[in-house]
Short mmCIF file of C-alpha atoms in Angstrom, two decimals:
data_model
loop_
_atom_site.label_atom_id
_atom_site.label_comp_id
_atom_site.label_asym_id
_atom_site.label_seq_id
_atom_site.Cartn_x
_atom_site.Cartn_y
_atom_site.Cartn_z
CA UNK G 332 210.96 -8.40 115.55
CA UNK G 333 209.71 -7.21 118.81
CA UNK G 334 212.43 -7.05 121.89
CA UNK G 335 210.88 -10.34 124.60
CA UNK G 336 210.62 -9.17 127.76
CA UNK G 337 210.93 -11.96 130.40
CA UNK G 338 207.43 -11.38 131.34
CA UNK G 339 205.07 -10.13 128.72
CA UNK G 340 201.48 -9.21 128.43
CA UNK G 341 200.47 -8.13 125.20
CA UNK G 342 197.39 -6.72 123.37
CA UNK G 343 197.59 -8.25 119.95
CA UNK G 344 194.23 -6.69 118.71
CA UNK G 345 190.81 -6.01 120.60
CA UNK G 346 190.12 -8.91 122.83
CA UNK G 347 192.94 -11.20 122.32
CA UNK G 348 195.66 -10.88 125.03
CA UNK G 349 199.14 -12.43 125.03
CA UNK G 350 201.08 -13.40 128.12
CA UNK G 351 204.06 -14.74 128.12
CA UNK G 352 206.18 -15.62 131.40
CA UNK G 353 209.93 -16.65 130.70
CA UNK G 354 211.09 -19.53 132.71
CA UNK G 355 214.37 -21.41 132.52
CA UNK G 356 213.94 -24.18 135.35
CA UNK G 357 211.52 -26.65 133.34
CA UNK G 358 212.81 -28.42 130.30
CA UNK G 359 209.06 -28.44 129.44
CA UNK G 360 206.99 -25.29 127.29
CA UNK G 361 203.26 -24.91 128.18
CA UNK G 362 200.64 -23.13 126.26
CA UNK G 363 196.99 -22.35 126.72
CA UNK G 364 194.54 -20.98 125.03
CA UNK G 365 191.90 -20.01 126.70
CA UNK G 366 188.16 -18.31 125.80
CA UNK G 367 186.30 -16.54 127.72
CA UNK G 368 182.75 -15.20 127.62
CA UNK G 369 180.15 -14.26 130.30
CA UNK G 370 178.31 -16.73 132.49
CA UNK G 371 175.08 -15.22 131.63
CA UNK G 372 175.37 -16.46 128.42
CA UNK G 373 174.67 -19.61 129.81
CA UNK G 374 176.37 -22.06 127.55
CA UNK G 375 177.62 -24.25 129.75
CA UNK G 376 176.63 -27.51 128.22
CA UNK G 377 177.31 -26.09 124.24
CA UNK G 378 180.94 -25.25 125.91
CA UNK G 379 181.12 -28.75 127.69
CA UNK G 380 180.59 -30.12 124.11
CA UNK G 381 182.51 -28.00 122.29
CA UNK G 382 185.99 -28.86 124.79
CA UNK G 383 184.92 -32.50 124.87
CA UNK G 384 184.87 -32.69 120.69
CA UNK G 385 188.14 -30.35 120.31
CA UNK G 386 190.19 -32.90 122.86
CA UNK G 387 189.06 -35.67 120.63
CA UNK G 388 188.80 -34.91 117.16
CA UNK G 389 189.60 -32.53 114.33
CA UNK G 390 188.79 -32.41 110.54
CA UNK G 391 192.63 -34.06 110.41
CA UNK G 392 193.03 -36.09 113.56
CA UNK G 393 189.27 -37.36 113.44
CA UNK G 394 189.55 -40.08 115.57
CA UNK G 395 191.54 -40.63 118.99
CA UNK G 396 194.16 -42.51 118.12
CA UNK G 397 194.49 -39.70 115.09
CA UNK G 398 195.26 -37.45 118.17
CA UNK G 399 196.89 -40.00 120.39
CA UNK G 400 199.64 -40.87 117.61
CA UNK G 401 200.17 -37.31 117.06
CA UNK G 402 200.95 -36.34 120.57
CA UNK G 403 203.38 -39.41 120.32
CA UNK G 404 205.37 -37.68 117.15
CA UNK G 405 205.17 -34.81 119.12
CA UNK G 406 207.26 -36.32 121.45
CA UNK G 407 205.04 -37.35 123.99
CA UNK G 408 203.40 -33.88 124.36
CA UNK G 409 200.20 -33.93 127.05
CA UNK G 410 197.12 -31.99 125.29
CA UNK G 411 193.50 -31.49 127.18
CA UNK G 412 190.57 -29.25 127.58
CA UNK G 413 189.11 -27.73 130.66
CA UNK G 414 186.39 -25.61 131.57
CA UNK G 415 186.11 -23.64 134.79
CA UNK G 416 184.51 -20.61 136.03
CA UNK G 417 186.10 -17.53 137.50
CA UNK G 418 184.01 -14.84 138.88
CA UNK G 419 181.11 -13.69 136.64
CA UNK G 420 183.13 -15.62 133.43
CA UNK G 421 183.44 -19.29 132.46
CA UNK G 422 186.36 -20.23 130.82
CA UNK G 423 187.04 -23.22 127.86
CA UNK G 424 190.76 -24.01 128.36
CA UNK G 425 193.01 -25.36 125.64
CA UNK G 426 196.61 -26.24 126.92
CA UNK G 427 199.60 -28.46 126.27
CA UNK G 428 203.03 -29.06 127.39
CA UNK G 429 205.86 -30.26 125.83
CA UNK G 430 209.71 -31.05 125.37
CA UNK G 431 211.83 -27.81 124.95
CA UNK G 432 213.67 -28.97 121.73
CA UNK G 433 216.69 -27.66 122.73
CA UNK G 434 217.03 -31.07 125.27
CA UNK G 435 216.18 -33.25 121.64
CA UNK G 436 219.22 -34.71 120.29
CA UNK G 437 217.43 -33.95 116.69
CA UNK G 438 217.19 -30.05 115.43
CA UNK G 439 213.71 -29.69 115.06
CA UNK G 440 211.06 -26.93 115.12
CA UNK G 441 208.96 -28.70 117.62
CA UNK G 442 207.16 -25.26 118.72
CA UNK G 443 206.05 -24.76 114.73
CA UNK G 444 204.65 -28.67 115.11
CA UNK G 445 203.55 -27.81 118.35
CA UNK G 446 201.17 -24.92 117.36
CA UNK G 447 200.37 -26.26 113.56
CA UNK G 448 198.86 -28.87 115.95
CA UNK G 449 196.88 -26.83 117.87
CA UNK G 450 195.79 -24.63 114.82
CA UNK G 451 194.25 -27.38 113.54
CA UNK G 452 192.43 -29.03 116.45
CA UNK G 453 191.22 -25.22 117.08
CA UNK G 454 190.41 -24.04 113.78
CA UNK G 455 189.17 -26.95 111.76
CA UNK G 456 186.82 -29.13 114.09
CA UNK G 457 186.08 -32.77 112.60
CA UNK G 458 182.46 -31.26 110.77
CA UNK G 459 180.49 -33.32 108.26
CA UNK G 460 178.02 -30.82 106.19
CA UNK G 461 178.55 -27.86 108.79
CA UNK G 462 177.85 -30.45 112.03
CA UNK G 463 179.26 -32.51 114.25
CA UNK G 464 178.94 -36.40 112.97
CA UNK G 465 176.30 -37.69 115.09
CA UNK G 466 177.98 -40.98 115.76
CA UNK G 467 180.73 -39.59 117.39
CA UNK G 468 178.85 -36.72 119.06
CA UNK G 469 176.70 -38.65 120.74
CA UNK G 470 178.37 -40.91 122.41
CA UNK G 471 180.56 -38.71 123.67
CA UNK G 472 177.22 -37.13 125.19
CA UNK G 473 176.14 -39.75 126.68
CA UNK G 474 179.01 -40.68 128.06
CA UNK G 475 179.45 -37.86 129.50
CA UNK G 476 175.64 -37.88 131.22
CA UNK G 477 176.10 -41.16 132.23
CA UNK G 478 179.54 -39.76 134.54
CA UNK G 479 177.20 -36.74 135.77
CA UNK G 480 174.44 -38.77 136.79
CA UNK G 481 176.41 -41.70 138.46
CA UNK G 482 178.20 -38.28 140.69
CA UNK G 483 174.74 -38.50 142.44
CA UNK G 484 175.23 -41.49 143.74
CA UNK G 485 178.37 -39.80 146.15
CA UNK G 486 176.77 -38.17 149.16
CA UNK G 487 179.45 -35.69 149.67
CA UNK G 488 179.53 -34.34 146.19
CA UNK G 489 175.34 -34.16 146.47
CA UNK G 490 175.68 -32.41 149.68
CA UNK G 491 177.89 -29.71 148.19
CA UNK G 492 175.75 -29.67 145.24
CA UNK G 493 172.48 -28.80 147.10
CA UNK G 494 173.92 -26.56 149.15
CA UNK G 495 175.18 -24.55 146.31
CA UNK G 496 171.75 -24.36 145.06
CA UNK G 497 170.29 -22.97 148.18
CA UNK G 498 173.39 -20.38 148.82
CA UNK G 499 172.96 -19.06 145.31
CA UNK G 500 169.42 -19.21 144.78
CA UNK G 501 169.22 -15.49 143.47
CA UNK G 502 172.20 -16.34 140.79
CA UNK G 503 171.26 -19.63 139.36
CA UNK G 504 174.13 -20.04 136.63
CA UNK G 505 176.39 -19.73 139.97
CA UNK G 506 174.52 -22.68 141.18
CA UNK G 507 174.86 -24.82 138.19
CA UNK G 508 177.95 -27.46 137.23
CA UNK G 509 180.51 -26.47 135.14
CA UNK G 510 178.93 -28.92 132.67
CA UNK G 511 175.37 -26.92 132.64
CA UNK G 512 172.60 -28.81 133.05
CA UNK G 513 172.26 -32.60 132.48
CA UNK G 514 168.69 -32.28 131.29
CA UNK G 515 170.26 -29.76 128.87
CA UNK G 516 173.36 -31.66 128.12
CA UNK G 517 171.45 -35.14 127.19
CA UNK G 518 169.02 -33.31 124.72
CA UNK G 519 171.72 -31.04 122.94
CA UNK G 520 172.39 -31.49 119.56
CA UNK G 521 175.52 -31.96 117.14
CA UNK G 522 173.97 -29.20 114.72
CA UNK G 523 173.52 -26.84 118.38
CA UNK G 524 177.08 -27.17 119.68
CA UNK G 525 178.57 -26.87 115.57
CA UNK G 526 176.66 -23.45 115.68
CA UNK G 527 177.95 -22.56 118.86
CA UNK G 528 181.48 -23.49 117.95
CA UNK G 529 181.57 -20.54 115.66
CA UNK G 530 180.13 -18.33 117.75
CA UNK G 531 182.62 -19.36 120.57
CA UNK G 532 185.58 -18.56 117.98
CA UNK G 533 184.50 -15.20 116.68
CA UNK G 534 182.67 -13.55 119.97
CA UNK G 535 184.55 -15.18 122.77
CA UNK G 536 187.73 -12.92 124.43
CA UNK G 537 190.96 -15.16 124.05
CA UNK G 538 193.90 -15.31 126.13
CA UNK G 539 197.20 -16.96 124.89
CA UNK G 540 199.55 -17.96 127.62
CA UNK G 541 202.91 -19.27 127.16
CA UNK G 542 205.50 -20.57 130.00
CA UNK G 543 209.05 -21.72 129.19
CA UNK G 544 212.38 -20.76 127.82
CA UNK G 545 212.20 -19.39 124.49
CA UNK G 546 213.71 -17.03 122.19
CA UNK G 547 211.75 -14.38 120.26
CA UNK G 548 211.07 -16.54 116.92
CA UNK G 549 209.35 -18.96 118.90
CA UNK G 550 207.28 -16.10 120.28
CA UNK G 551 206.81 -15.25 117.09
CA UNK G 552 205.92 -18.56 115.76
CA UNK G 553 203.38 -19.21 117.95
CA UNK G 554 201.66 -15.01 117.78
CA UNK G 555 201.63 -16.06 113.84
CA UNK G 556 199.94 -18.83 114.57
CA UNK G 557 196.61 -17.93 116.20
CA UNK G 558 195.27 -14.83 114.26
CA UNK G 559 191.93 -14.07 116.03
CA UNK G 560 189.56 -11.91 114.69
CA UNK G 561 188.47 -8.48 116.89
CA UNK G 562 186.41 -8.65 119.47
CA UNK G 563 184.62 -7.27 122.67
CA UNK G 564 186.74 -7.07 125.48
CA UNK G 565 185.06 -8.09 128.69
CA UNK G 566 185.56 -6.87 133.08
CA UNK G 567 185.65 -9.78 135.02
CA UNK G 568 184.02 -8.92 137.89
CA UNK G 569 185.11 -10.76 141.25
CA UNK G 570 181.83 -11.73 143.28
CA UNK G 571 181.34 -10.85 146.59
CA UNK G 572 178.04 -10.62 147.83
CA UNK G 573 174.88 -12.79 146.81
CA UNK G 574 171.24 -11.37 147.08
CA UNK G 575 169.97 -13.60 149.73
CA UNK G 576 169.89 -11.74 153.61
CA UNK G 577 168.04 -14.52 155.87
CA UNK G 578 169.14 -17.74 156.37
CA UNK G 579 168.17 -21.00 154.90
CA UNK G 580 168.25 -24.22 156.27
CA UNK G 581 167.17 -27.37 154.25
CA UNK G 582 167.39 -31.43 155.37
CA UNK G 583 166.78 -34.28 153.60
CA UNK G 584 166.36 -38.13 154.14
CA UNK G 585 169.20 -40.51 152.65
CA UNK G 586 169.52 -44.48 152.94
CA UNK G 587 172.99 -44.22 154.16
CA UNK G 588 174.36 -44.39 157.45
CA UNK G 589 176.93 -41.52 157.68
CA UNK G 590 175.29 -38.06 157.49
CA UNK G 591 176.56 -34.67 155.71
CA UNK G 592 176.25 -31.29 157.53
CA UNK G 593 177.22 -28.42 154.53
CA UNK G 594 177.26 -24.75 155.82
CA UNK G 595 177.92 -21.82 153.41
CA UNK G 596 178.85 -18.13 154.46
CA UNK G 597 178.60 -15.01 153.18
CA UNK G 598 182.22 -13.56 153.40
CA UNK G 599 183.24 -10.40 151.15
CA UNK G 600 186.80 -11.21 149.99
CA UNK G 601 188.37 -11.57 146.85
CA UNK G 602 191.46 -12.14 146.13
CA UNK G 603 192.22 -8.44 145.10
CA UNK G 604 190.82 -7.20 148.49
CA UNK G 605 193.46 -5.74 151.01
CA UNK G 606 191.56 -8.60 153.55
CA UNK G 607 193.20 -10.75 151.06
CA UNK G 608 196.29 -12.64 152.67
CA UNK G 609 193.95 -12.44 156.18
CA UNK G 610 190.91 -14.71 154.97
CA UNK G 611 193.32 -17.11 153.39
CA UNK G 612 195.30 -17.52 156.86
CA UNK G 613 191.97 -17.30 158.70
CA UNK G 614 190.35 -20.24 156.28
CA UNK G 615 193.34 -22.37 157.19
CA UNK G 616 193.46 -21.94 160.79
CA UNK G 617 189.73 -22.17 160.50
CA UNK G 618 189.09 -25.79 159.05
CA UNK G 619 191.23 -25.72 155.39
CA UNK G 620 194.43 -27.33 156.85
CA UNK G 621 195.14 -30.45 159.47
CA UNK G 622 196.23 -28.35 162.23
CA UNK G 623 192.82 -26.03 161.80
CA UNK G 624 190.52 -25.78 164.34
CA UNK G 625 187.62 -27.27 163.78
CA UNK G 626 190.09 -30.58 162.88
CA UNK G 627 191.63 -30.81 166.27
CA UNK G 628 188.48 -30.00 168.46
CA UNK G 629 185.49 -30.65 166.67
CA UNK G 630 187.42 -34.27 164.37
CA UNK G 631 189.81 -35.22 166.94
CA UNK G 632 189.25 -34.07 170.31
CA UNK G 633 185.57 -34.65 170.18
CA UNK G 634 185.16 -37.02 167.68
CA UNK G 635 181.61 -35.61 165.99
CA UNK G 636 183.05 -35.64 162.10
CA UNK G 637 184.30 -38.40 160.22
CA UNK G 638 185.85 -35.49 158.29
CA UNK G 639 185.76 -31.54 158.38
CA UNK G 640 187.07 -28.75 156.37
CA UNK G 641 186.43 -25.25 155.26
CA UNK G 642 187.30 -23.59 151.83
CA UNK G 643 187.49 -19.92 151.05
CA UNK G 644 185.91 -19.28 147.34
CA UNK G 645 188.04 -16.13 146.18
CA UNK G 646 186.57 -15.43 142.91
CA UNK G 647 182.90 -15.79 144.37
CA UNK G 648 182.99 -14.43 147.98
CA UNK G 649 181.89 -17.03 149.79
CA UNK G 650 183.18 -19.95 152.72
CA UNK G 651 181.83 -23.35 152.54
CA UNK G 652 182.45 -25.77 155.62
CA UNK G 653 181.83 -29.22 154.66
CA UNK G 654 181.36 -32.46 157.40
CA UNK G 655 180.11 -36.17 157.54
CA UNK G 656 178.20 -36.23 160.82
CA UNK G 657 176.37 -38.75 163.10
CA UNK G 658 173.18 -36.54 161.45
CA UNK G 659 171.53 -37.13 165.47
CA UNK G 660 174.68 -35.05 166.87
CA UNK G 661 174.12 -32.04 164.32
CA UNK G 662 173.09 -29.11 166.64
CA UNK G 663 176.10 -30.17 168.43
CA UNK G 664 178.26 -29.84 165.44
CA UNK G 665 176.69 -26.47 164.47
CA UNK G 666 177.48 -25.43 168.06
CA UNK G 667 181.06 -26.56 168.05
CA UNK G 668 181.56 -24.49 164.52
CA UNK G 669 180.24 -21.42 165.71
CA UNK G 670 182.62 -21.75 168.93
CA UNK G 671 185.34 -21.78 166.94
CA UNK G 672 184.83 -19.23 164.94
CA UNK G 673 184.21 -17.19 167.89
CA UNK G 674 187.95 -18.21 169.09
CA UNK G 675 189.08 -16.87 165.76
CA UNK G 676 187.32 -13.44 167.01
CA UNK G 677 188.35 -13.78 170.11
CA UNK G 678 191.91 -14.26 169.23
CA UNK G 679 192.04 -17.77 171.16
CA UNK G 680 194.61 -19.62 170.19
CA UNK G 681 198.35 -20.53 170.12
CA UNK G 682 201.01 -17.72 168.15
CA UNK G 683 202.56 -21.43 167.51
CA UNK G 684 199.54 -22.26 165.60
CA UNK G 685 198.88 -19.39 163.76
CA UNK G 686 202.89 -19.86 162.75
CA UNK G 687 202.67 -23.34 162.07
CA UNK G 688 199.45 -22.30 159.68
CA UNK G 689 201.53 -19.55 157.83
CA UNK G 690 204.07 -22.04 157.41
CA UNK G 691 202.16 -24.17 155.97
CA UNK G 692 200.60 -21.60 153.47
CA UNK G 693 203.97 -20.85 152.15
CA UNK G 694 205.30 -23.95 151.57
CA UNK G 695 202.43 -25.26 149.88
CA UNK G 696 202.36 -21.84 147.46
CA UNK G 697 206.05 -22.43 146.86
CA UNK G 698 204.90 -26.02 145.09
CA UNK G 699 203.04 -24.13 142.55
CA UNK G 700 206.72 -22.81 141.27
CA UNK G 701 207.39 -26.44 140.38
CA UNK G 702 204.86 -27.13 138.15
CA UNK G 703 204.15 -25.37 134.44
CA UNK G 704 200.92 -25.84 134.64
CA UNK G 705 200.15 -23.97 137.65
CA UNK G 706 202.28 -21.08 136.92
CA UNK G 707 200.90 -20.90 133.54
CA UNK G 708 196.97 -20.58 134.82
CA UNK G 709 198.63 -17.83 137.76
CA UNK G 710 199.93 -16.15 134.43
CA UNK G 711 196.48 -16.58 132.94
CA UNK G 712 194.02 -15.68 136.58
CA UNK G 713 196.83 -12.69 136.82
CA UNK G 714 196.07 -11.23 133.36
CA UNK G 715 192.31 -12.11 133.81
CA UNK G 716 191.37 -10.27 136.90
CA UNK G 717 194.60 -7.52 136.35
CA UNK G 718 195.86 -9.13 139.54
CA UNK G 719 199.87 -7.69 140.00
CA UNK G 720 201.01 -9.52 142.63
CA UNK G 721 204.48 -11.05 142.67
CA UNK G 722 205.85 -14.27 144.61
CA UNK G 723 207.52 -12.36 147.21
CA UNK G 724 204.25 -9.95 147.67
CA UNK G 725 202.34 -13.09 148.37
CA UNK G 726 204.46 -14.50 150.97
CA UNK G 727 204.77 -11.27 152.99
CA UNK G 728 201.42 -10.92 152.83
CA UNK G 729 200.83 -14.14 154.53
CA UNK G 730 203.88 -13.38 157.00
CA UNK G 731 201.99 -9.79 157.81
CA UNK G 732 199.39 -11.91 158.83
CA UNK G 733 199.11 -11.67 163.10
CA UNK G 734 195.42 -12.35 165.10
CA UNK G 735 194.03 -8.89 165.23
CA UNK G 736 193.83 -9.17 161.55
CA UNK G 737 192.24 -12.78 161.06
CA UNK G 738 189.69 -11.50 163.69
CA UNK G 739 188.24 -8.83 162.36
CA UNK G 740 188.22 -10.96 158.78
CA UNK G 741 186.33 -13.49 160.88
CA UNK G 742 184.07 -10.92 161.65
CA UNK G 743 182.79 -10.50 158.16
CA UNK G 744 181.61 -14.43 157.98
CA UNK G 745 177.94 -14.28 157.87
CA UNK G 746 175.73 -17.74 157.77
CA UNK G 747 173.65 -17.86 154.79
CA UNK G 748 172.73 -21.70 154.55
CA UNK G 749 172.61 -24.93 156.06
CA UNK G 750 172.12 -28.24 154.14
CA UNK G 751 171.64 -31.69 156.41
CA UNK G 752 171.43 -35.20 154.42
CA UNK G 753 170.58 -36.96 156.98
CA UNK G 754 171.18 -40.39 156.60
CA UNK G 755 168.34 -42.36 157.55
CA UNK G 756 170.25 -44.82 160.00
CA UNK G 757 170.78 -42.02 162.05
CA UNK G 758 166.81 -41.01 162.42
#
């Protein structure tokens, strides 16, 4: 019996990594499982397939009400997929939460349920003759397809789409959704994803998280559980800097009367950078908060965006500022961005804002301490990217934050694309 530590990160053989984060203020235990394998592999729809089958089916639970009763006798645990990208990686995500049985008024072992569950939706897929059954498989496919094509149809979510394209032209699988492509995904087959399913089990790197109150034979429980096989272990790298050096600016015609003005920027920070704590504060006061800039002078004051926001990709190295636009009144907009970026250089603007902004930045980080969920994918992004940092680092980072440091961050914004969808009301 090993001695639990209350925070835990643990080799158990070559590529699989345990983490394990004790935490006493939840009456709820979460655990993910989550594989990881490189981008470039580009598997994005096999993976899409693969997560979409597992959080349906299994050779026990093969339909979903099998899985839906099950989560019931688990006492109402909550059980998904997810797949998401983190730097050069892309990551299938296996997680539920549950009821700490010490709160049940029956002695049970609900973490031995908990994981024989999990075993099996993991290790024994619902396969008929080595595939998945077409029936099934397809029309979760097509389902699927027909909720990625109908996203089309919503201007903002094109806009960002395009503009994605154009910004990463030089890394397509950067470019691409997290689904893959919907060519791709339509044509796949059941035998195609079954045969990647294998090869997703014995090459990718796994990484078992655990968040909750438990004693060391749970921890043991769950280790004995999930016995992965050896594997490669893989170096995330964190993504600052795409190929492209000139510009690009692209517009297109849309029968809609509201236009969308996307603009993406080169900036070189990741979230291990010592810029760090800077570009988040400088995002914020920038356009990713209600009291940013380019909200109260280029939204409110002026009244030239029916909305307007920036976000700060950390894993990626990049800025993207987002708008709906009167698409005649775009120069103007452009204009009234670059100005106030330039006040962010210039250092013009309130201390009271750039407090109010810090603030803010705390008290919305604090809110990730009241979820499991979160904290278990910080334990997860931590361990992934060998990322150290502790709650009180992070907030006195953001509190070391003053306007000679968010200026010379600003500084390192540089405009790589420009997307109008111009609605054609507006030409």
């Amino acid at each position: 019996m090993f001695i639990l530590e209350e925070n835990m990160q643990q080799e158990i053989t070559s590529g699989v990594r345990f983490n394990f984060e004790k935490q006493n203020k939840f009456k709820n235990v979460a655990i993910s499982i989550d594989f990881v394998e490189p981008l470039a592999n580009d598997n994005l729809a096999e993976r899409t397939m693969v997560a979409e089958m597992m959080e349906n089916y299994s050779n026990k639970y093969n339909s979903k009400l099998k899985v839906a009763r099950k989560l019931a006798e688990l006492y109402g645990a909550r059980f998904g997929t997810n797949i998401f990208k983190v730097g050069d990686v892309v990551v299938l995500r296996i997680i539920i939460t549950f009821i700490n049985e010490h709160f049940l008024e029956t002695k049970i072992n609900l973490v031995n349920q908990i994981c024989d569950f999990l075993q099996e939706i993991i290790f024994h897929p619902y396969l008929i003759n080595g595939i998945y059954p077409d029936e099934l498989f397809n029309l979760q496919r097509d389902n699927l397809v027909d909720y990625l094509n109908n996203l089309s149809d919503n201007k903002k979510y094109y806009a960002a789409r395009q503009i994605k394209k154009m910004y990463f032209a030089n890394d397509p699988q950067n470019a691409k959704l997290i689904f893959g492509d919907v060519d791709k995904l339509a044509n796949i087959t059941s035998k195609r994803v079954a045969e990647y399913y294998h090869e997703m089990i014995t090459h990718n790197e796994v990484y078992i998280s655990v968040q909750g109150s438990l004693d060391e034979s749970q921890i043991a429980t769950i280790q004995d559980h999930f016995k992965f096989s050896q594997r490669a272990n893989l170096k995330v790298k964190l993504k600052t800097r795409p190929d492209q050096r000139s510009v690009v600016y692209k517009t297109e015609l849309a029968q809609q009367k509201q236009s969308q003005l996307n603009l993406m920027y080169q900036f070189p920070v990741s979230l291990k950078s010592i810029d760090y704590y800077d570009a988040l504060v400088m995002n914020s006061l920038l356009g990713g908060s209600a009291s940013s800039l380019m909200f109260l002078n280029i939204r409110e004051k002026e009244s030239l965006a029916y909305y307007i926001s920036s976000s700060f990709n950390t894993t990626l190295g990049y800025l993207m500022i987002q708008s709906g636009i009167d698409g005649n009144q775009a120069e103007k907009v452009q204009d009234m961005i670059k100005s106030q970026i330039k006040r962010l250089i210039d250092e013009n603007y309130s201390e009271g804002l750039l407090d109010k902004i810090k603030k803010s930045l705390i008290s919305n980080y604090l809110t990730n301490f009241d979820s499991e969920r979160k904290l278990l994918n910080n334990l997860f992004i931590n361990a992934l990217v060998d990322n150290q940092t502790t709650k009180n680092d992070w907030i006195e980072g953001i509190q070391s934050v003053n306007k000679r440091s968010i200026a010379l961050v600003a500084k390192k914004l540089e405009l790589k694309s420009v997307f109008l969808l111009k609605g054609e009301d507006d030409a």
